[in-house]
XYZ file of C-alpha atoms in Angstrom:
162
model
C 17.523 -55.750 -1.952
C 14.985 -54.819 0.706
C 14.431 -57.175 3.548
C 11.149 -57.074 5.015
C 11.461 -55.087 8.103
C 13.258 -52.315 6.103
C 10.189 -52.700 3.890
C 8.080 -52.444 6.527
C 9.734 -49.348 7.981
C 9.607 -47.446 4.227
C 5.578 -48.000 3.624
C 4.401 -44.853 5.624
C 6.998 -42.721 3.499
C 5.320 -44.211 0.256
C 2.240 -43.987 1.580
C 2.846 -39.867 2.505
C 4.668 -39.876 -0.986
C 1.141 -41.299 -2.629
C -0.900 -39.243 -0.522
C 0.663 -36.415 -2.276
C 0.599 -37.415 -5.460
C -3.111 -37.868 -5.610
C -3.058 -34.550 -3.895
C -4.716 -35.852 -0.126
C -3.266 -33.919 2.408
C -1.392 -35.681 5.271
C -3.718 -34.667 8.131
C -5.653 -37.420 6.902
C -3.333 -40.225 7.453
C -4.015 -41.362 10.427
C -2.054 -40.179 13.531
C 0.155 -43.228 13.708
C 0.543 -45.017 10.552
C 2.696 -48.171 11.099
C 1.911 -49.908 8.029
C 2.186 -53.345 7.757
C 0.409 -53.495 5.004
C -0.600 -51.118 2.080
C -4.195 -50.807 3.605
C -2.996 -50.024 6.989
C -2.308 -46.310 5.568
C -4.286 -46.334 1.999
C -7.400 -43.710 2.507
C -10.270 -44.527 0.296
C -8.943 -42.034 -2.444
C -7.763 -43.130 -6.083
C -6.854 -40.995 -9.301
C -9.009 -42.763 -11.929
C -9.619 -42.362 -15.403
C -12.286 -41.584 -18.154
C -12.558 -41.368 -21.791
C -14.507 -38.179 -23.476
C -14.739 -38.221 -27.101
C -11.088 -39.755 -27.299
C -9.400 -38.473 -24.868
C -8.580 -39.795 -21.435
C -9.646 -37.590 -18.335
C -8.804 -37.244 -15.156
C -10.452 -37.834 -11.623
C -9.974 -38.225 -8.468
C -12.651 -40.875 -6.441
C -12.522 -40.672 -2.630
C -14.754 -41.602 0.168
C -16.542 -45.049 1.029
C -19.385 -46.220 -1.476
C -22.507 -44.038 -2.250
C -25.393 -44.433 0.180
C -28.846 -44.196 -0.613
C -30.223 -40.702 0.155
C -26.898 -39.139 0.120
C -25.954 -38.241 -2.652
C -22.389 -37.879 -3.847
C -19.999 -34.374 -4.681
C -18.631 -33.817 -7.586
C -15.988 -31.155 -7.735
C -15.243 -28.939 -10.408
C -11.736 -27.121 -10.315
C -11.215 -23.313 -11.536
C -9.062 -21.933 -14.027
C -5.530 -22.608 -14.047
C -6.579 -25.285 -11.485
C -6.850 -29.050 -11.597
C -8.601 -31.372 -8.648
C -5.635 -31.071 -6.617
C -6.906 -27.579 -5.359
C -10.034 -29.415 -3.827
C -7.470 -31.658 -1.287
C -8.569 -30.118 1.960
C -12.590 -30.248 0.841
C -12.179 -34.059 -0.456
C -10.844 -34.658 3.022
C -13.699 -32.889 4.635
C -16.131 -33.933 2.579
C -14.929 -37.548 3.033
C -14.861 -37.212 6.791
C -18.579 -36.068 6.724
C -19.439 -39.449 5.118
C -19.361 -38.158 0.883
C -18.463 -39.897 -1.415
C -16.953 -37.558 -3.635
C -15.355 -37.076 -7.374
C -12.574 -34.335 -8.455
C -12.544 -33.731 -12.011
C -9.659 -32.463 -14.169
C -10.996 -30.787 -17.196
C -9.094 -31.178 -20.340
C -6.590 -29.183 -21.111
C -5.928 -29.149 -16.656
C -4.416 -31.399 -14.431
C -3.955 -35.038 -15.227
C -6.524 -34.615 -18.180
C -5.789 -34.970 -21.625
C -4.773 -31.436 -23.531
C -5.776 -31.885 -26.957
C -5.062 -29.274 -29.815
C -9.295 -28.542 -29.857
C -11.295 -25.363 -29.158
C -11.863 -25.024 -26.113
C -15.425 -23.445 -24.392
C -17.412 -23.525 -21.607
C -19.799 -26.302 -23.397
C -16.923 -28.909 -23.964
C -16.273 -28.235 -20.279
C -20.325 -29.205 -19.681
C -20.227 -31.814 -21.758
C -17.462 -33.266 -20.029
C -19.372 -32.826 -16.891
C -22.360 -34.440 -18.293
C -20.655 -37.367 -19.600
C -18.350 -38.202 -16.614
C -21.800 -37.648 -14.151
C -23.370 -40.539 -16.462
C -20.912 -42.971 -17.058
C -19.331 -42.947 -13.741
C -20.834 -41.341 -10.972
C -24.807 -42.938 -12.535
C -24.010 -45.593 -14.280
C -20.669 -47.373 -12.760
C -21.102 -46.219 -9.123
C -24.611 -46.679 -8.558
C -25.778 -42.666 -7.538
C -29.014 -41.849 -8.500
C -28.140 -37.736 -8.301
C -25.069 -35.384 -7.414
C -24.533 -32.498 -5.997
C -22.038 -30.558 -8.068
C -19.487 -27.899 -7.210
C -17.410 -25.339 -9.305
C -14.810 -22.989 -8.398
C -14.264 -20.172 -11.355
C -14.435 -21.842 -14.679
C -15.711 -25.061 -13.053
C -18.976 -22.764 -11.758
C -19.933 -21.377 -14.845
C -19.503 -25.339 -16.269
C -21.788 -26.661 -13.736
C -23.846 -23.857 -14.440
C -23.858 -24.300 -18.293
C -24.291 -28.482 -17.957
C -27.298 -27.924 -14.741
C -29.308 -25.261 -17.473
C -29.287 -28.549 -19.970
């Protein structure tokens, strides 16, 4: 059993060990994280979830709440890749005042990998939907500018041409 100072003492290790499993890098903990709390050394960053025709997806949501006139990035990860490859841009990005979304496509990352064909128009679809239901209709955006790396460019590409 854990008394509280010894509590106390562990939270910036779990916090470090979070940052890393939602893929933030540590540079943007702050430079002395005591940590009395969780909040003290939580970042605005949270793996979230989606479903797309029946299969959960993976994101990553960072940054403060979308502003009016600015609108938010979505990120788009390349082959082989997953939204952990965007963890120094999501910091940047965040520190420039964007709100900003890392996908997983299925079959990558955190995403679902269903036994289904896979294409570049699933991939757009996906896009499509999760810019709808989440980044329109839950968070409030009214556009978004998207990104792609590799596969993720020719998917923007592909869902942008619809």
């Amino acid at each position: 059993r854990l008394s509280s100072a010894d509590a106390a003492a562990m939270l910036p290790l779990i916090c470090i060990a979070l940052m890393h499993h939602l893929a933030v890098p540590r540079a943007s903990l702050p430079s002395r994280v005591r940590g009395r709390t969780l909040t003290a050394c939580a970042p605005l960053v949270e793996r979230r979830s989606l479903e797309f025709q029946g299969y959960e997806t993976s994101y990553i949501r960072a940054g403060g709440p979308i502003t009016t006139g600015v609108p938010p990035v979505v990120l788009v990860h390349g082959f082989g890749g997953s939204s952990g490859q965007w963890r120094a841009t999501i910091s940047d990005l965040v520190a420039a005042g964007r709100a900003v979304y890392a996908l997983d496509l299925l079959a990558f990352g955190s995403s679902a990998k269903p036994r289904v064909a896979y294409s570049i128009d699933l991939w757009a679809d996906q896009l499509l939907h999760f810019i709808a239901e989440v980044v329109i209709a839950r968070d409030g955006a009214q556009s978004a500018v998207v990104v792609g790396n590799s596969i993720g460019s020719l998917t923007t590409l592909c869902a942008a041409s619809r």
